[in-house]
Amino acid sequence: MKLPAFFIAHGSPLLALEDNEYTRFLERLGQDLEAPRGIVVFSAHWDSPEQLLTVDGQHETLHDYYGFPDEMYSLTYPAPGDPALSRRIAALFKDNNLAHQPVLGRGLDHGVWVILNKMFPEANIPVVALSVDSLRSPQEQYDIGRMLAPLREEGILLIGSGGLVHNLRLLKQDDQPEEWATEFDAWVAEELDSWNLPELFAYDKKAPHASSAVPSYAREHFVPLFYVMGSADEGRKAQRMIQAYQYGTLSLNCWMLD
């Protein structure tokens, strides 16, 4: 059973409470997928110069945000971990000479659990979270994802969780997207459709409005795309499954990579 990989935007943490087009899409996606044996998530909210991975047998839920309604701090996603899967990932990293460190007791950040809570609300599928390094080159990020490609043939679902357009300083009161945001997303879509790695790897210089869509302080939200693209290097097929926006400058999209 070879599963596709996905880039999934996690948007605002409030998605955990919302019922809208995007959350309903995530619910359907989880129902339509063949049940994975485990889930591995590269999270934008775990940015580290060292490659880190969780090794817990049971995860706690991180409420790594502030200023939200009280209900947001009572939500939990008590998914199990899978130490054997963590060891398998560590072995793949070792085989490819990638320095890495196991992390015990971190919990799942909202970049992981908000989307999984919609896709797999029973929280009964083991999860391993992986860090990203927003300062690595796109090629390096892609190559790390490629190291994990064998997992897709072992019933493991690989997800990159972030946001292609993620500018918190330009948020609006409504969801009508800014024109520059849609133009950036359209550029990414065109290059993804043709798997144009040279252009995508140079997005900060080539894409329209890149500095607004991916400001320097939010680069970690864009780079999970490269990690999961690497895991689909053999097939190099990309399909955008949904496109929506939150607050005008947060892009909500899901790309299936195979």
Coordinates of N, CA and C in Angstrom, one line a residue, residues 124-217:
N124 N -6.4 7.7 17.0 CA -6.0 6.4 17.2 C -4.9 5.9 16.3
I125 N -4.4 6.8 15.4 CA -3.3 6.4 14.5 C -2.0 7.0 15.1
P126 N -1.0 6.2 15.2 CA 0.3 6.7 15.7 C 0.9 7.8 14.9
V127 N 1.4 8.8 15.6 CA 2.0 10.0 15.0 C 3.5 10.1 15.4
V128 N 4.3 10.5 14.4 CA 5.7 10.9 14.7 C 5.8 12.3 14.1
A129 N 6.2 13.3 14.9 CA 6.5 14.6 14.4 C 7.9 14.8 14.2
L130 N 8.2 15.6 13.1 CA 9.6 15.9 12.7 C 9.7 17.4 12.6
S131 N 10.9 17.9 13.0 CA 11.2 19.3 12.8 C 11.6 19.6 11.4
V132 N 11.5 20.9 11.1 CA 12.0 21.5 9.8 C 13.2 22.4 10.2
D133 N 14.0 22.7 9.2 CA 15.0 23.8 9.4 C 14.8 24.8 8.3
S134 N 14.3 25.9 8.6 CA 13.9 26.9 7.6 C 15.2 27.6 7.0
L135 N 16.3 27.4 7.6 CA 17.6 28.0 7.1 C 18.3 27.1 6.2
R136 N 17.9 25.8 6.1 CA 18.6 24.9 5.1 C 18.1 25.4 3.7
S137 N 18.9 25.0 2.7 CA 18.6 25.3 1.4 C 17.4 24.4 1.0
P138 N 16.5 24.9 0.0 CA 15.4 24.1 -0.5 C 15.9 22.7 -1.0
Q139 N 17.0 22.6 -1.6 CA 17.5 21.3 -2.0 C 17.8 20.4 -0.9
E140 N 18.4 20.9 0.2 CA 18.6 20.1 1.4 C 17.3 19.6 2.0
Q141 N 16.3 20.5 2.1 CA 15.0 20.1 2.6 C 14.4 19.0 1.8
Y142 N 14.5 19.2 0.5 CA 13.9 18.2 -0.5 C 14.6 16.9 -0.3
D143 N 15.9 16.9 -0.1 CA 16.7 15.6 0.0 C 16.3 14.9 1.3
I144 N 16.0 15.7 2.4 CA 15.6 15.0 3.6 C 14.3 14.3 3.4
G145 N 13.4 14.9 2.7 CA 12.1 14.3 2.4 C 12.3 13.0 1.6
R146 N 13.2 13.1 0.7 CA 13.5 11.9 -0.2 C 14.0 10.7 0.6
M147 N 14.7 11.0 1.7 CA 15.2 9.9 2.5 C 14.0 9.1 3.1
L148 N 12.8 9.7 3.3 CA 11.7 9.0 3.9 C 10.7 8.5 2.9
A149 N 11.0 8.6 1.6 CA 10.1 8.0 0.6 C 9.8 6.6 0.8
P150 N 10.7 5.7 1.3 CA 10.3 4.3 1.5 C 9.1 4.1 2.4
L151 N 8.9 5.0 3.3 CA 7.9 4.9 4.3 C 6.5 4.9 3.6
R152 N 6.4 5.5 2.5 CA 5.1 5.6 1.8 C 4.6 4.2 1.3
E153 N 5.6 3.4 1.1 CA 5.2 2.0 0.7 C 5.1 1.1 1.9
E154 N 5.2 1.6 3.0 CA 5.0 0.8 4.3 C 3.7 1.3 5.0
G155 N 2.8 1.9 4.3 CA 1.6 2.3 4.9 C 1.7 3.6 5.8
I156 N 2.7 4.4 5.6 CA 2.9 5.6 6.4 C 2.5 6.8 5.6
L157 N 1.7 7.7 6.2 CA 1.2 8.9 5.6 C 2.2 10.0 5.9
L158 N 2.8 10.6 4.9 CA 3.7 11.8 5.1 C 3.0 13.1 4.9
I159 N 3.1 14.0 5.8 CA 2.4 15.3 5.7 C 3.4 16.4 6.0
G160 N 3.4 17.5 5.2 CA 4.1 18.7 5.5 C 3.0 19.7 5.9
S161 N 3.1 20.2 7.1 CA 2.1 21.1 7.7 C 2.7 22.5 7.8
G162 N 2.0 23.5 7.1 CA 2.5 24.9 7.1 C 1.5 25.8 6.5
G163 N 2.0 26.6 5.5 CA 1.1 27.6 4.8 C 1.9 28.3 3.7
L164 N 1.5 28.2 2.5 CA 2.2 28.8 1.4 C 2.2 30.3 1.4
V165 N 1.1 30.8 1.8 CA 1.0 32.3 2.1 C 0.7 32.4 3.6
H166 N 1.6 33.0 4.3 CA 1.4 33.1 5.8 C 2.0 34.4 6.3
N167 N 1.2 35.4 6.3 CA 1.7 36.7 6.7 C 0.7 37.3 7.8
L168 N 1.2 37.0 9.1 CA 0.3 37.4 10.2 C 0.3 38.9 10.4
R169 N 1.2 39.7 9.9 CA 1.2 41.1 10.1 C 0.3 41.9 9.2
L170 N -0.3 41.2 8.2 CA -1.2 41.8 7.2 C -2.6 41.2 7.3
L171 N -2.9 40.6 8.4 CA -4.2 39.9 8.5 C -5.4 41.0 8.3
K172 N -6.5 40.5 7.7 CA -7.6 41.4 7.5 C -8.8 40.8 8.4
Q173 N -9.8 41.6 8.5 CA -11.0 41.2 9.2 C -11.9 40.2 8.5
D174 N -11.7 40.1 7.2 CA -12.5 39.2 6.4 C -11.6 38.2 5.6
D175 N -12.2 37.2 5.0 CA -11.4 36.2 4.3 C -11.1 36.4 2.9
Q176 N -11.6 37.6 2.3 CA -11.3 37.9 0.9 C -9.8 38.0 0.7
P177 N -9.3 37.2 -0.2 CA -7.8 37.2 -0.3 C -7.3 38.4 -1.0
E178 N -6.1 38.8 -0.5 CA -5.4 39.9 -1.2 C -5.0 39.4 -2.6
E179 N -4.9 40.4 -3.5 CA -4.6 40.0 -4.9 C -3.1 39.4 -4.9
W180 N -2.2 40.0 -4.2 CA -0.9 39.5 -4.2 C -0.8 38.0 -3.7
A181 N -1.7 37.7 -2.7 CA -1.7 36.3 -2.2 C -2.1 35.3 -3.2
T182 N -3.2 35.7 -4.0 CA -3.7 34.7 -5.0 C -2.7 34.6 -6.1
E183 N -2.0 35.7 -6.4 CA -1.0 35.7 -7.5 C 0.2 34.8 -7.1
F184 N 0.6 34.9 -5.8 CA 1.7 34.0 -5.4 C 1.3 32.5 -5.4
D185 N 0.1 32.2 -4.9 CA -0.4 30.9 -4.9 C -0.5 30.3 -6.4
A186 N -0.9 31.2 -7.3 CA -1.1 30.8 -8.7 C 0.3 30.4 -9.3
W187 N 1.3 31.2 -8.9 CA 2.7 31.0 -9.4 C 3.2 29.6 -8.8
V188 N 3.0 29.4 -7.6 CA 3.4 28.1 -7.0 C 2.7 26.9 -7.7
A189 N 1.4 27.1 -7.9 CA 0.6 26.0 -8.6 C 1.2 25.7 -10.0
E190 N 1.5 26.8 -10.7 CA 2.0 26.6 -12.1 C 3.4 25.8 -12.0
E191 N 4.2 26.2 -11.1 CA 5.5 25.5 -11.0 C 5.4 24.1 -10.4
L192 N 4.5 23.9 -9.5 CA 4.2 22.6 -9.0 C 3.7 21.6 -10.0
D193 N 2.8 22.1 -10.8 CA 2.2 21.3 -11.9 C 3.3 20.7 -12.8
S194 N 4.3 21.4 -13.1 CA 5.4 20.9 -13.9 C 6.6 20.5 -13.1
W195 N 6.5 20.4 -11.8 CA 7.5 20.0 -10.9 C 8.8 20.7 -11.2
N196 N 8.7 22.0 -11.3 CA 9.9 22.9 -11.8 C 10.7 23.2 -10.6
L197 N 11.6 22.3 -10.2 CA 12.4 22.5 -9.0 C 13.3 23.8 -9.1
P198 N 14.0 24.0 -10.2 CA 14.8 25.3 -10.2 C 14.1 26.5 -9.9
E199 N 12.8 26.6 -10.4 CA 12.0 27.8 -10.1 C 11.5 27.8 -8.7
L200 N 11.0 26.7 -8.2 CA 10.5 26.6 -6.9 C 11.6 26.8 -5.8
F201 N 12.8 26.2 -6.0 CA 13.9 26.4 -5.1 C 14.3 27.9 -5.0
A202 N 14.0 28.6 -6.1 CA 14.4 30.1 -6.1 C 13.1 30.9 -5.9
Y203 N 12.1 30.4 -5.2 CA 10.8 31.1 -5.1 C 11.0 32.5 -4.6
D204 N 11.9 32.7 -3.6 CA 12.1 34.0 -3.0 C 12.6 35.1 -4.0
K205 N 13.2 34.6 -5.1 CA 13.6 35.6 -6.1 C 12.7 35.6 -7.4
K206 N 12.0 34.4 -7.6 CA 11.3 34.3 -8.9 C 9.8 34.5 -8.7
A207 N 9.2 34.2 -7.6 CA 7.8 34.3 -7.4 C 7.3 35.7 -7.2
P208 N 6.2 36.1 -7.7 CA 5.6 37.4 -7.5 C 5.2 37.6 -6.0
H209 N 5.5 38.7 -5.4 CA 5.1 39.0 -4.1 C 5.7 38.0 -3.0
A210 N 6.8 37.4 -3.3 CA 7.3 36.4 -2.4 C 7.6 37.0 -1.0
S211 N 8.1 38.2 -0.9 CA 8.4 38.8 0.4 C 7.2 39.1 1.2
S212 N 6.0 39.2 0.6 CA 4.8 39.4 1.3 C 4.2 38.0 1.7
A213 N 4.2 37.1 0.7 CA 3.6 35.8 1.0 C 4.4 34.9 1.9
V214 N 5.7 35.0 1.8 CA 6.6 34.3 2.7 C 7.6 35.3 3.3
P215 N 7.2 36.1 4.3 CA 8.1 37.0 4.9 C 9.2 36.3 5.7
S216 N 10.3 36.9 5.9 CA 11.5 36.3 6.5 C 11.2 35.6 7.8
Y217 N 10.2 36.2 8.6 CA 9.9 35.6 9.9 C 8.9 34.4 9.8

